[in-house]
């Protein structure tokens, strides 16, 4: 078999292997085999990403709308790499984490189906295939969110599903407008088609909002802090590390980046992204659950990438640099956030002594990554992002300054996360290899990402420049000082605790719903019920008048009938009288 054939079969296996395992999971006789293979379901995707990327495409013209798959291009290869790594690490972690769960077959079914959809949409090369896998991922992920069947999990699932369906409807509208009279469109043609469309402003808005739900964009983010704490830890890792990146990938695939400028959309993205960067931190600091804190951190970090999308929409000339910076930032965030989420599960299983200290160090490294500390992949990601901002002539705006202040805020939030997470149990204990090996693999991957970053050597060399080191260091230093100051105030008795329920804006919506319901009922009363009652009263009046008219008509008819009888009698009398007169007259002669 040639390498091209091997690559083609591996491309198919990347999404088909987890999907087949999910389909076989309900069969009791096959369950021991499928359960044993389930943790390794993402291995074909990882092999494709590491050794066979770009070597083959799969084109199934006989499928309903045609199906095109492949991992060509920097975007697909990078997304496939971190997506496969996260799903493999989460799967291996879940093998130990879910070992005592009586409902683990159900968990594996949804876990495998979601991974198939996630991997498939990365490999998709046409609109129909992308949407097929995107929908599979969306609806299968619901099963992971509600796995525990608690009241909180079911509520989070409802919110997730409602918001996901709203996003899906917007995306379907966009996809139909893009396809037009064609049955299907290749993804490489989509930016050009959108740019040439008479509805490009509408398409841009539909794509931004539709994928913004999955990406956790501000005002569309409410499902994230509800879903993360209730989902099992391995599911939370892929939700934040890989699944929300599907929204980012959708923006990269379906927006007219590099084809035409959409300045209004770009400005909206920059404002929304900058707002999310600080909003996520502010709300995260009010939380106590480590996974909820990480969810708000993801909202904040996705804000930086949203702002970068806005820069690209405003200036098509810098799109290649924008895309490269976004891809590296997404890769760094996926690996670091996946390690932090799995680390919360490891920390809960860890006691005192050297295991606790080791876990603390393991949590500290990706936390520094998220903060953008010097000589970390996070620092390199933020350097790339700032370079793009300066190249796009946004350097004279507050945006570069906001990126630095955002790093200060991220540092404070990561310190808060560590304070809530690091092991404090006085009982000795160490996590089993089934937990710490997958977690450690992501930490190693983060070091590999730093050693061999997917950027040019010139950009990588910037990491060692003195001004760049200081530019990355001072926000972290300021963040540590701020966090230390807050800690001192708390120890002195200052009441600085503010609690905002996870889902934040959703609770405002819940509070407004009764008033909205009353307003709707009042409007219905004023515009529908009252006119209907008036209509029914008018109908009754008309019926009464009709009855009276009918009765009058009947009376008239009776009267007329009587009048005709009298007339006939009167006429008969006249005729009799006339006959008598005539006979008298003739007798007189």
XYZ file of C-alpha atoms in Angstrom, residues 149-583:
435
model
C -27.967 13.924 35.841
C -27.923 16.366 38.762
C -30.226 19.374 38.766
C -27.265 21.649 37.974
C -26.122 19.382 35.138
C -29.583 19.205 33.586
C -29.966 22.976 33.793
C -26.544 23.489 32.221
C -27.529 21.047 29.498
C -30.739 22.946 28.762
C -28.892 26.249 28.517
C -26.204 24.689 26.330
C -28.757 23.090 24.013
C -30.904 26.215 23.626
C -27.897 28.400 22.842
C -26.403 25.766 20.536
C -29.667 25.470 18.595
C -29.862 29.244 18.220
C -26.321 29.277 16.857
C -27.093 26.364 14.526
C -30.082 28.204 13.032
C -27.965 31.260 12.285
C -25.271 29.108 10.716
C -27.784 27.255 8.553
C -29.036 30.587 7.226
C -25.454 31.576 6.444
C -24.641 28.250 4.784
C -27.725 28.415 2.546
C -26.835 31.952 1.497
C -23.259 30.875 0.771
C -24.256 27.821 -1.245
C -26.882 29.684 -3.251
C -27.855 27.615 -6.281
C -24.943 25.228 -5.750
C -25.417 22.010 -3.820
C -22.113 22.403 -1.963
C -19.104 24.725 -1.812
C -15.476 23.936 -1.015
C -14.156 25.642 2.100
C -11.256 27.160 0.171
C -13.831 29.027 -1.969
C -16.017 30.242 0.896
C -14.144 33.508 1.734
C -14.253 34.537 -1.938
C -17.952 33.621 -2.230
C -18.803 35.599 0.902
C -16.758 38.594 -0.264
C -18.548 38.610 -3.642
C -22.007 38.176 -2.135
C -24.502 41.017 -2.090
C -25.292 39.897 1.475
C -21.729 39.857 2.788
C -22.480 42.139 5.749
C -25.368 39.902 6.762
C -23.256 36.787 6.194
C -20.478 38.231 8.323
C -22.899 38.905 11.167
C -24.477 35.440 10.932
C -21.081 33.721 10.955
C -19.728 35.821 13.820
C -22.745 35.268 16.063
C -23.419 31.665 15.010
C -19.893 30.471 15.723
C -19.576 32.951 18.586
C -21.866 30.751 20.690
C -19.387 27.881 20.474
C -16.376 30.198 20.874
C -17.753 31.675 24.093
C -17.882 35.230 22.749
C -19.118 37.816 25.214
C -22.930 37.866 25.612
C -22.961 34.389 24.050
C -20.801 32.788 26.732
C -23.347 31.856 29.408
C -23.261 28.103 28.756
C -19.516 27.784 29.446
C -19.398 28.498 33.208
C -22.482 26.325 33.686
C -21.262 23.333 31.663
C -17.638 23.122 32.823
C -18.151 22.500 36.553
C -20.881 19.873 36.076
C -19.245 17.853 33.288
C -16.730 15.131 34.213
C -13.189 16.524 34.299
C -11.986 14.890 31.036
C -15.068 16.279 29.298
C -14.351 19.757 30.708
C -10.813 19.559 29.319
C -11.983 18.978 25.748
C -14.892 21.410 26.076
C -12.516 24.262 26.877
C -9.463 23.069 24.988
C -10.907 21.755 21.729
C -14.651 22.272 21.333
C -14.709 26.041 21.795
C -11.897 26.207 19.214
C -14.405 24.825 16.698
C -16.067 28.241 16.838
C -12.725 29.908 16.178
C -12.072 27.533 13.272
C -15.504 28.401 11.886
C -14.555 32.076 11.865
C -11.313 31.305 10.043
C -13.134 29.148 7.464
C -16.259 31.211 6.752
C -15.325 34.875 7.202
C -13.984 36.728 4.117
C -10.558 37.173 5.724
C -8.063 38.522 3.210
C -10.714 39.017 0.518
C -12.517 42.169 1.582
C -12.525 44.573 4.511
C -15.497 44.579 6.870
C -14.506 47.477 9.135
C -17.743 47.579 11.139
C -17.568 43.852 11.861
C -13.865 44.168 12.651
C -14.401 46.997 15.116
C -17.212 45.047 16.776
C -14.911 42.037 17.186
C -12.118 44.143 18.670
C -14.483 45.765 21.171
C -16.154 42.451 22.024
C -12.806 40.686 22.372
C -11.266 43.349 24.598
C -14.414 43.412 26.733
C -14.390 39.624 27.089
C -10.727 39.641 28.119
C -11.528 41.702 31.218
C -15.087 40.546 31.806
C -13.974 36.916 32.014
C -11.349 37.770 34.608
C -13.688 39.959 36.666
C -16.342 37.239 36.836
C -13.769 34.491 37.362
C -12.482 36.218 40.480
C -15.939 35.907 42.052
C -16.010 32.110 41.683
C -14.914 29.391 44.085
C -15.053 26.228 41.964
C -11.726 25.722 40.113
C -13.370 24.514 36.909
C -15.728 27.504 36.868
C -12.719 29.798 37.286
C -11.074 28.102 34.308
C -14.271 28.499 32.278
C -14.209 32.259 32.796
C -10.494 32.237 32.005
C -11.326 30.600 28.667
C -13.852 33.357 27.955
C -11.102 35.885 28.665
C -8.483 34.143 26.520
C -10.900 33.650 23.624
C -11.440 37.397 23.814
C -7.841 37.982 22.687
C -8.415 35.735 19.666
C -11.718 37.466 18.903
C -9.915 40.808 18.870
C -7.336 39.363 16.461
C -10.172 38.256 14.151
C -11.400 41.842 14.235
C -7.969 43.133 13.216
C -7.989 40.765 10.224
C -11.500 41.805 9.178
C -10.471 45.458 9.282
C -7.234 45.067 7.298
C -7.075 42.266 4.681
C -3.376 42.952 4.015
C -2.292 41.535 7.387
C -4.516 38.442 7.333
C -1.649 35.920 6.825
C 0.069 37.244 9.952
C -3.243 37.376 11.825
C -4.087 33.769 10.979
C -0.615 32.562 11.986
C -0.857 34.396 15.326
C -4.364 33.063 15.998
C -3.366 29.486 15.171
C -0.397 29.603 17.550
C -2.449 31.276 20.285
C -5.179 28.648 19.895
C -2.627 25.824 20.080
C -0.968 27.264 23.178
C -4.295 27.866 24.909
C -5.674 24.412 24.061
C -2.678 22.603 25.535
C -2.323 24.818 28.621
C -6.036 24.877 29.439
C -6.360 21.130 28.883
C -3.487 20.584 31.328
C -5.119 22.870 33.898
C -8.466 21.098 33.691
C -6.939 17.637 34.010
C -4.809 19.061 36.815
C -7.934 19.841 38.843
C -8.820 16.148 38.767
C -5.295 15.158 39.766
C -5.264 17.710 42.604
C -8.460 16.314 44.121
C -6.852 12.871 44.266
C -3.618 14.153 45.832
C -2.778 14.434 49.504
C 0.084 15.984 51.439
C 3.812 15.456 51.034
C 5.832 15.343 47.847
C 2.851 14.362 45.615
C 1.086 17.565 46.621
C 4.170 19.679 45.942
C 4.678 17.979 42.576
C 1.071 18.604 41.553
C 1.412 22.245 42.607
C 4.440 22.639 40.315
C 2.546 20.897 37.529
C -0.336 23.342 37.885
C 1.973 26.344 38.145
C 3.587 25.861 34.724
C 0.423 26.025 32.536
C -0.914 28.800 34.786
C 2.210 30.834 33.959
C 1.590 29.980 30.306
C -1.892 31.476 30.454
C -0.471 34.558 32.178
C 2.126 34.971 29.425
C 5.158 34.710 31.721
C 8.613 35.182 30.127
C 10.094 32.238 28.199
C 6.716 30.480 27.986
C 4.557 29.566 25.009
C 2.027 32.070 26.326
C 4.607 34.849 26.109
C 5.421 33.900 22.516
C 1.709 33.793 21.648
C 1.157 37.279 23.062
C 4.280 38.589 21.283
C 2.895 37.289 17.982
C -0.464 38.901 18.702
C 1.084 42.276 19.552
C 3.219 42.158 16.395
C 0.086 41.679 14.307
C -1.640 44.585 16.045
C 1.310 46.859 15.304
C 1.555 45.629 11.694
C -2.129 46.378 11.140
C -1.700 50.006 12.258
C -3.595 49.378 15.466
C -0.444 50.215 17.415
C -1.594 53.803 17.976
C -4.845 52.594 19.523
C -5.283 51.419 23.133
C -5.295 47.785 21.946
C -1.584 46.987 22.634
C -1.914 48.529 26.085
C -5.091 46.524 26.699
C -3.241 43.313 25.784
C -0.628 44.048 28.458
C -3.215 44.955 31.083
C -5.089 41.806 30.091
C -1.966 39.820 30.969
C -2.014 41.441 34.433
C -5.642 40.421 34.851
C -4.913 36.868 33.660
C -2.129 36.585 36.232
C -4.453 37.614 39.064
C -7.049 35.085 37.903
C -4.497 32.265 37.676
C -3.310 33.015 41.221
C -6.921 32.820 42.371
C -7.261 29.485 40.546
C -4.119 28.073 42.160
C -5.302 29.239 45.578
C -8.553 27.311 45.091
C -6.936 24.210 43.543
C -3.577 23.258 45.042
C -3.817 20.191 47.327
C -4.254 21.019 51.023
C -5.279 17.647 52.385
C -3.348 16.569 55.462
C -3.856 12.944 54.510
C -1.099 11.363 52.417
C -2.086 10.229 48.972
C -0.958 10.219 45.380
C -2.930 9.968 42.149
C -2.661 6.765 40.195
C -0.712 6.510 36.966
C -3.982 6.519 35.041
C -4.479 10.153 36.078
C -1.034 11.665 36.229
C 0.445 10.120 33.047
C -2.112 11.722 30.659
C -1.830 14.990 32.580
C 1.972 14.886 32.451
C 1.825 14.193 28.700
C 0.108 17.540 28.150
C 2.732 19.288 30.279
C 5.449 17.691 28.142
C 3.593 18.728 24.980
C 3.568 22.295 26.267
C 7.350 22.169 26.640
C 7.656 20.751 23.113
C 5.480 23.587 21.857
C 7.895 26.038 23.450
C 10.970 24.240 22.080
C 9.567 23.926 18.552
C 6.884 26.589 18.168
C 4.946 26.719 14.877
C 6.299 30.178 14.071
C 9.172 31.508 11.999
C 12.681 31.379 13.542
C 12.718 35.168 13.568
C 9.536 35.313 15.653
C 10.777 32.555 17.963
C 14.000 34.493 18.546
C 11.969 37.432 19.867
C 11.274 35.383 22.982
C 14.894 35.926 24.084
C 15.071 39.674 23.418
C 15.529 41.689 26.593
C 12.688 44.098 25.807
C 10.318 41.212 25.081
C 11.324 39.453 28.295
C 10.595 42.600 30.272
C 7.377 43.170 28.317
C 6.222 39.703 29.375
C 7.559 39.960 32.930
C 6.106 43.224 34.192
C 2.414 42.240 33.772
C 3.065 39.048 35.740
C 4.927 40.987 38.446
C 2.113 43.532 38.722
C -0.443 40.720 38.837
C 1.420 39.011 41.677
C 1.634 42.305 43.598
C -2.090 42.960 43.136
C -2.990 39.431 44.253
C -0.680 39.729 47.265
C -2.258 43.047 48.222
C -5.733 41.561 48.053
C -4.556 38.661 50.205
C -3.188 41.042 52.853
C -6.461 42.978 52.945
C -8.430 39.769 53.377
C -6.228 38.619 56.237
C -6.855 41.948 57.945
C -10.583 41.346 57.813
C -11.535 43.359 54.739
C -14.753 42.091 53.155
C -13.856 41.775 49.488
C -16.028 38.804 48.655
C -18.401 39.223 45.770
C -20.313 36.211 44.514
C -21.793 36.090 41.032
C -23.591 32.861 40.125
C -22.032 30.934 37.214
C -23.792 31.964 34.048
C -23.883 35.615 35.259
C -26.069 37.309 32.620
C -28.327 34.285 32.509
C -29.493 35.084 36.034
C -30.418 38.587 34.919
C -32.442 36.987 32.150
C -34.064 34.635 34.658
C -34.921 37.592 36.887
C -36.372 39.498 33.948
C -38.448 36.573 32.684
C -41.387 37.078 35.119
C -41.616 40.749 34.126
C -41.305 39.798 30.482
C -44.039 37.210 30.937
C -46.307 39.801 32.546
C -45.567 42.230 29.715
C -46.353 39.580 27.119
C -49.606 38.712 28.888
C -50.533 42.401 29.073
C -49.746 42.844 25.386
C -51.811 39.784 24.565
C -54.652 41.205 26.636
C -54.428 44.586 24.925
C -53.850 43.477 21.354
C -55.488 40.061 21.118
C -57.783 39.104 23.985
C -59.568 42.454 24.348
C -60.270 42.821 20.603
C -61.448 39.235 20.553
C -63.835 39.909 23.423
C -65.077 43.045 21.656
C -65.464 41.011 18.517
C -67.444 38.366 20.342
C -69.663 41.080 21.915
C -70.216 42.632 18.485
C -71.017 39.211 17.092
C -73.578 38.667 19.856
C -75.141 42.079 19.173
C -75.335 41.332 15.473
C -76.923 37.985 16.273
C -79.524 39.674 18.495
C -80.317 42.246 15.815
C -80.544 39.486 13.233
C -82.926 37.532 15.438
C -85.094 40.586 15.913
C -85.092 41.340 12.210
C -86.005 37.738 11.510
C -88.817 37.883 14.011
C -90.022 41.132 12.482
C -89.871 39.636 9.030
C -91.835 36.647 10.179
C -94.418 38.969 11.770
C -94.647 41.020 8.621
C -95.076 37.846 6.655
C -97.893 36.798 8.964
C -99.435 40.220 8.698
C -99.155 40.185 4.965
C -100.755 36.780 4.837
C -103.650 38.105 6.949
C -103.921 41.204 4.735
C -104.229 39.065 1.631
C -107.049 37.039 3.221
C -108.942 40.181 4.205
C -108.426 41.603 0.744
C -109.819 38.517 -0.903
C -112.887 38.583 1.371
C -113.326 42.306 0.693
C -113.059 41.684 -3.040
C -115.547 38.801 -2.777
C -117.968 41.092 -0.919
C -117.685 43.767 -3.583
C -118.364 41.220 -6.291
C -121.445 39.953 -4.417
C -122.692 43.532 -3.949
C -122.129 44.302 -7.604
C -124.072 41.199 -8.662
C -127.008 42.209 -6.481
C -127.052 45.726 -7.892
C -126.921 44.363 -11.408
C -129.814 41.982 -10.820
